[in-house]
Amino acid sequence: MIDYIQKGGLLMWPILACSIIAVGVFAERFFYLHRAMIHVGEFLKGLSNLIQRRNFAEALHESAGTPGPVARVIHAAILRHDLSRLELRDIVQEAGQLEVPKLERFLGVLATVAFLAPLLGLLGTVAGMIDAFGAIGSHGDYATVTELSGGIYKSLLTTAAGLVVATPTFLAYSYLSSRVNTMLHEMERAGIEIVHLLKDAEGLSGIISFKQPAEKNAGHEARLER
């Protein structure tokens, strides 16, 4: 590897730096998204039992102790559960918008590396061809194959290195982007469902509290008739 870098010229070093950056960013994003991913259906099912019992303290504890942007969006909604349905939707949307930059963090770096690496390789190709034609010019329009091979070899090395770095980097960017889009969809789904859970539970609570006075009034009227 060191031999290839030395023969490829100075432009091999920025290409190598691009590869190191790409590997570091991909590893960090991969483990971050892996830790942030949860099973939304099971998580909401567990919270629904607490919400129906109006046990918001326990629901807040569960959502706060669960990592990931989906749990944080749900936590923001439960924290303001007394608001109206429309206001809760705004809270969920705002919480989701705050999570988007965290999910998309450093993805632009991968896209830049995937775009920049082949350009650096192309620049190395041009530099290698300049060296080759410079060798011809310095020898009075005549140069041996050995003298030409240095510049051509340099140009091919930088081109290959740029493509070797750019291709997996672009694949990594596409993979991480798909993971981020999936998580954004999960956040949107969780936000809609938690709003329905909170407001439906509130409606059930209101119906129960409405029936109790009616039953008490009926018992009171029966006693009066006696």
Short mmCIF file of C-alpha atoms in Angstrom, two decimals:
data_model
loop_
_atom_site.label_atom_id
_atom_site.label_comp_id
_atom_site.label_asym_id
_atom_site.label_seq_id
_atom_site.Cartn_x
_atom_site.Cartn_y
_atom_site.Cartn_z
CA MET A 1 0.00 0.00 0.00
CA ILE A 2 2.77 2.46 0.90
CA ASP A 3 4.57 1.57 -2.32
CA TYR A 4 1.45 2.31 -4.36
CA ILE A 5 0.98 5.62 -2.58
CA GLN A 6 4.58 6.65 -3.25
CA LYS A 7 4.38 5.73 -6.91
CA GLY A 8 0.99 7.40 -7.30
CA GLY A 9 2.30 10.78 -6.23
CA LEU A 10 1.07 13.43 -3.82
CA LEU A 11 -2.58 13.09 -4.81
CA MET A 12 -2.66 9.58 -3.38
CA TRP A 13 -2.48 11.06 0.13
CA PRO A 14 -5.72 13.07 -0.06
CA ILE A 15 -7.40 10.02 -1.61
CA LEU A 16 -6.15 7.96 1.33
CA ALA A 17 -7.46 10.62 3.73
CA CYS A 18 -10.86 10.44 2.00
CA SER A 19 -10.96 6.68 2.54
CA ILE A 20 -10.16 7.04 6.25
CA ILE A 21 -12.85 9.70 6.67
CA ALA A 22 -15.39 7.56 4.83
CA VAL A 23 -14.69 4.51 6.98
CA GLY A 24 -14.89 6.54 10.19
CA VAL A 25 -18.15 8.26 9.25
CA PHE A 26 -19.78 5.03 8.10
CA ALA A 27 -18.83 3.19 11.31
CA GLU A 28 -20.10 6.02 13.52
CA ARG A 29 -23.40 6.37 11.63
CA PHE A 30 -23.96 2.61 11.41
CA PHE A 31 -23.64 2.05 15.15
CA TYR A 32 -25.66 5.18 15.94
CA LEU A 33 -28.58 4.09 13.76
CA HIS A 34 -28.32 0.53 15.08
CA ARG A 35 -28.65 1.75 18.67
CA ALA A 36 -31.45 4.14 17.75
CA MET A 37 -33.61 1.51 16.02
CA ILE A 38 -36.47 0.10 18.13
CA HIS A 39 -39.53 -2.03 17.43
CA VAL A 40 -42.15 0.69 17.30
CA GLY A 41 -45.16 -1.61 17.40
CA GLU A 42 -44.13 -3.41 20.60
CA PHE A 43 -43.02 -0.16 22.23
CA LEU A 44 -46.35 1.55 21.55
CA LYS A 45 -48.25 -1.53 22.68
CA GLY A 46 -46.51 -1.38 26.04
CA LEU A 47 -47.18 2.34 26.38
CA SER A 48 -50.84 2.00 25.42
CA ASN A 49 -51.56 -0.04 28.57
CA LEU A 50 -50.00 2.67 30.73
CA ILE A 51 -51.77 5.48 28.89
CA GLN A 52 -55.18 3.80 29.14
CA ARG A 53 -54.66 3.56 32.89
CA ARG A 54 -53.65 7.27 32.85
CA ASN A 55 -50.28 6.30 34.30
CA PHE A 56 -48.36 9.04 32.53
CA ALA A 57 -45.48 9.06 35.02
CA GLU A 58 -44.59 5.47 34.18
CA ALA A 59 -45.10 6.12 30.46
CA LEU A 60 -42.70 9.07 30.65
CA HIS A 61 -40.17 6.91 32.49
CA GLU A 62 -40.37 4.20 29.82
CA SER A 63 -40.03 6.63 26.92
CA ALA A 64 -37.18 8.54 28.58
CA GLY A 65 -35.28 5.31 29.24
CA THR A 66 -35.56 4.11 25.63
CA PRO A 67 -32.84 5.38 23.26
CA GLY A 68 -33.50 6.73 19.81
CA PRO A 69 -35.39 9.55 18.08
CA VAL A 70 -38.69 7.63 17.97
CA ALA A 71 -38.77 7.36 21.76
CA ARG A 72 -37.90 11.06 22.12
CA VAL A 73 -40.78 12.07 19.86
CA ILE A 74 -43.16 9.91 21.91
CA HIS A 75 -41.75 11.34 25.13
CA ALA A 76 -42.43 14.90 23.91
CA ALA A 77 -46.05 14.00 23.17
CA ILE A 78 -46.66 12.28 26.53
CA LEU A 79 -45.06 15.19 28.35
CA ARG A 80 -47.76 17.51 26.93
CA HIS A 81 -50.60 15.00 26.94
CA ASP A 82 -53.09 17.57 28.29
CA LEU A 83 -53.00 19.62 25.07
CA SER A 84 -55.56 19.34 22.31
CA ARG A 85 -55.17 16.94 19.40
CA LEU A 86 -54.09 19.71 17.03
CA GLU A 87 -51.55 21.06 19.48
CA LEU A 88 -50.18 17.58 20.10
CA ARG A 89 -49.67 17.12 16.38
CA ASP A 90 -47.63 20.32 16.30
CA ILE A 91 -45.55 19.11 19.25
CA VAL A 92 -44.87 15.80 17.51
CA GLN A 93 -43.92 17.53 14.25
CA GLU A 94 -41.55 19.92 16.02
CA ALA A 95 -39.93 17.08 17.96
CA GLY A 96 -39.48 15.11 14.74
CA GLN A 97 -37.93 18.07 12.96
CA LEU A 98 -35.39 18.41 15.77
CA GLU A 99 -34.38 14.77 15.30
CA VAL A 100 -33.83 15.01 11.53
CA PRO A 101 -30.41 16.79 11.72
CA LYS A 102 -29.20 14.21 14.23
CA LEU A 103 -30.13 11.36 11.89
CA GLU A 104 -28.65 13.00 8.79
CA ARG A 105 -25.46 14.08 10.55
CA PHE A 106 -22.27 13.44 8.52
CA LEU A 107 -24.18 11.96 5.57
CA GLY A 108 -23.14 15.02 3.58
CA VAL A 109 -19.52 14.15 4.33
CA LEU A 110 -19.96 10.72 2.75
CA ALA A 111 -21.60 12.26 -0.30
CA THR A 112 -18.73 14.73 -0.61
CA VAL A 113 -16.11 11.98 -0.37
CA ALA A 114 -17.94 9.88 -2.97
CA PHE A 115 -17.93 12.88 -5.32
CA LEU A 116 -14.43 14.14 -4.52
CA ALA A 117 -12.43 10.89 -4.69
CA PRO A 118 -12.87 10.24 -8.44
CA LEU A 119 -12.10 13.90 -9.15
CA LEU A 120 -8.83 13.56 -7.27
CA GLY A 121 -8.13 10.40 -9.26
CA LEU A 122 -8.87 12.27 -12.49
CA LEU A 123 -6.55 15.06 -11.40
CA GLY A 124 -3.86 12.46 -10.74
CA THR A 125 -4.44 11.06 -14.22
CA VAL A 126 -3.88 14.48 -15.74
CA ALA A 127 -0.76 14.99 -13.61
CA GLY A 128 0.60 11.59 -14.71
CA MET A 129 0.01 12.35 -18.38
CA ILE A 130 1.73 15.72 -17.93
CA ASP A 131 4.76 13.89 -16.52
CA ALA A 132 4.71 11.47 -19.45
CA PHE A 133 4.59 14.20 -22.08
CA GLY A 134 7.16 16.19 -20.10
CA ALA A 135 9.52 13.25 -20.40
CA ILE A 136 9.01 13.24 -24.17
CA GLY A 137 9.66 16.96 -24.41
CA SER A 138 12.79 16.84 -22.27
CA HIS A 139 14.33 14.19 -24.53
CA GLY A 140 13.80 16.00 -27.80
CA ASP A 141 10.49 14.37 -28.77
CA TYR A 142 11.95 10.96 -28.04
CA ALA A 143 11.63 8.90 -24.87
CA THR A 144 11.96 5.25 -24.01
CA VAL A 145 9.09 3.12 -22.74
CA THR A 146 10.67 3.11 -19.29
CA GLU A 147 10.64 6.90 -19.13
CA LEU A 148 7.02 7.06 -20.27
CA SER A 149 5.82 4.28 -18.00
CA GLY A 150 6.40 6.31 -14.84
CA GLY A 151 3.87 8.98 -15.74
CA ILE A 152 1.34 6.51 -17.17
CA TYR A 153 1.63 4.23 -14.13
CA LYS A 154 1.10 7.22 -11.87
CA SER A 155 -2.04 8.27 -13.74
CA LEU A 156 -3.51 4.75 -13.63
CA LEU A 157 -2.80 4.37 -9.92
CA THR A 158 -4.54 7.59 -8.95
CA THR A 159 -7.54 6.82 -11.18
CA ALA A 160 -7.91 3.34 -9.69
CA ALA A 161 -7.49 4.65 -6.14
CA GLY A 162 -10.14 7.31 -6.64
CA LEU A 163 -12.65 4.78 -7.97
CA VAL A 164 -11.83 2.26 -5.24
CA VAL A 165 -12.62 4.87 -2.59
CA ALA A 166 -15.64 6.45 -4.33
CA THR A 167 -17.56 3.25 -5.15
CA PRO A 168 -17.94 1.78 -1.63
CA THR A 169 -18.42 5.26 -0.19
CA PHE A 170 -21.38 5.86 -2.49
CA LEU A 171 -22.83 2.46 -1.56
CA ALA A 172 -22.39 3.29 2.13
CA TYR A 173 -24.12 6.65 1.63
CA SER A 174 -27.05 4.98 -0.14
CA TYR A 175 -27.38 2.37 2.60
CA LEU A 176 -27.30 4.90 5.44
CA SER A 177 -29.75 7.18 3.61
CA SER A 178 -32.22 4.30 3.32
CA ARG A 179 -31.84 3.58 7.04
CA VAL A 180 -32.46 7.23 7.86
CA ASN A 181 -35.56 7.32 5.64
CA THR A 182 -36.88 4.22 7.38
CA MET A 183 -36.39 5.81 10.78
CA LEU A 184 -38.07 9.02 9.65
CA HIS A 185 -41.06 6.95 8.57
CA GLU A 186 -41.07 5.20 11.95
CA MET A 187 -41.00 8.57 13.71
CA GLU A 188 -43.95 9.82 11.68
CA ARG A 189 -45.90 6.64 12.36
CA ALA A 190 -45.13 6.73 16.09
CA GLY A 191 -46.11 10.41 16.31
CA ILE A 192 -49.49 9.79 14.71
CA GLU A 193 -50.22 6.74 16.85
CA ILE A 194 -49.20 8.32 20.15
CA VAL A 195 -51.49 11.28 19.49
CA HIS A 196 -54.38 8.88 18.82
CA LEU A 197 -53.55 6.89 21.95
CA LEU A 198 -53.47 9.96 24.17
CA LYS A 199 -56.66 11.49 22.84
CA ASP A 200 -58.59 8.21 22.68
CA ALA A 201 -57.62 7.42 26.27
CA GLU A 202 -58.74 10.90 27.27
CA GLY A 203 -62.08 10.33 25.57
CA LEU A 204 -62.61 7.04 27.39
CA SER A 205 -61.76 8.70 30.67
CA GLY A 206 -64.26 11.45 29.91
CA ILE A 207 -67.03 8.92 29.15
CA ILE A 208 -66.45 7.08 32.41
CA SER A 209 -66.51 10.28 34.45
CA PHE A 210 -69.73 11.29 32.67
CA LYS A 211 -71.53 8.05 33.50
CA GLN A 212 -70.75 8.10 37.20
CA PRO A 213 -72.86 11.17 38.02
CA ALA A 214 -75.73 9.73 35.98
CA GLU A 215 -75.67 6.49 37.99
CA LYS A 216 -75.52 8.44 41.23
CA ASN A 217 -78.50 10.57 40.14
CA ALA A 218 -80.47 7.43 39.27
CA GLY A 219 -79.81 5.99 42.73
CA HIS A 220 -80.80 9.26 44.33
CA GLU A 221 -84.08 9.35 42.40
CA ALA A 222 -84.85 5.74 43.43
CA ARG A 223 -84.38 6.65 47.07
CA LEU A 224 -86.70 9.61 46.67
CA GLU A 225 -89.43 7.44 45.15
CA ARG A 226 -89.23 5.10 48.13
#
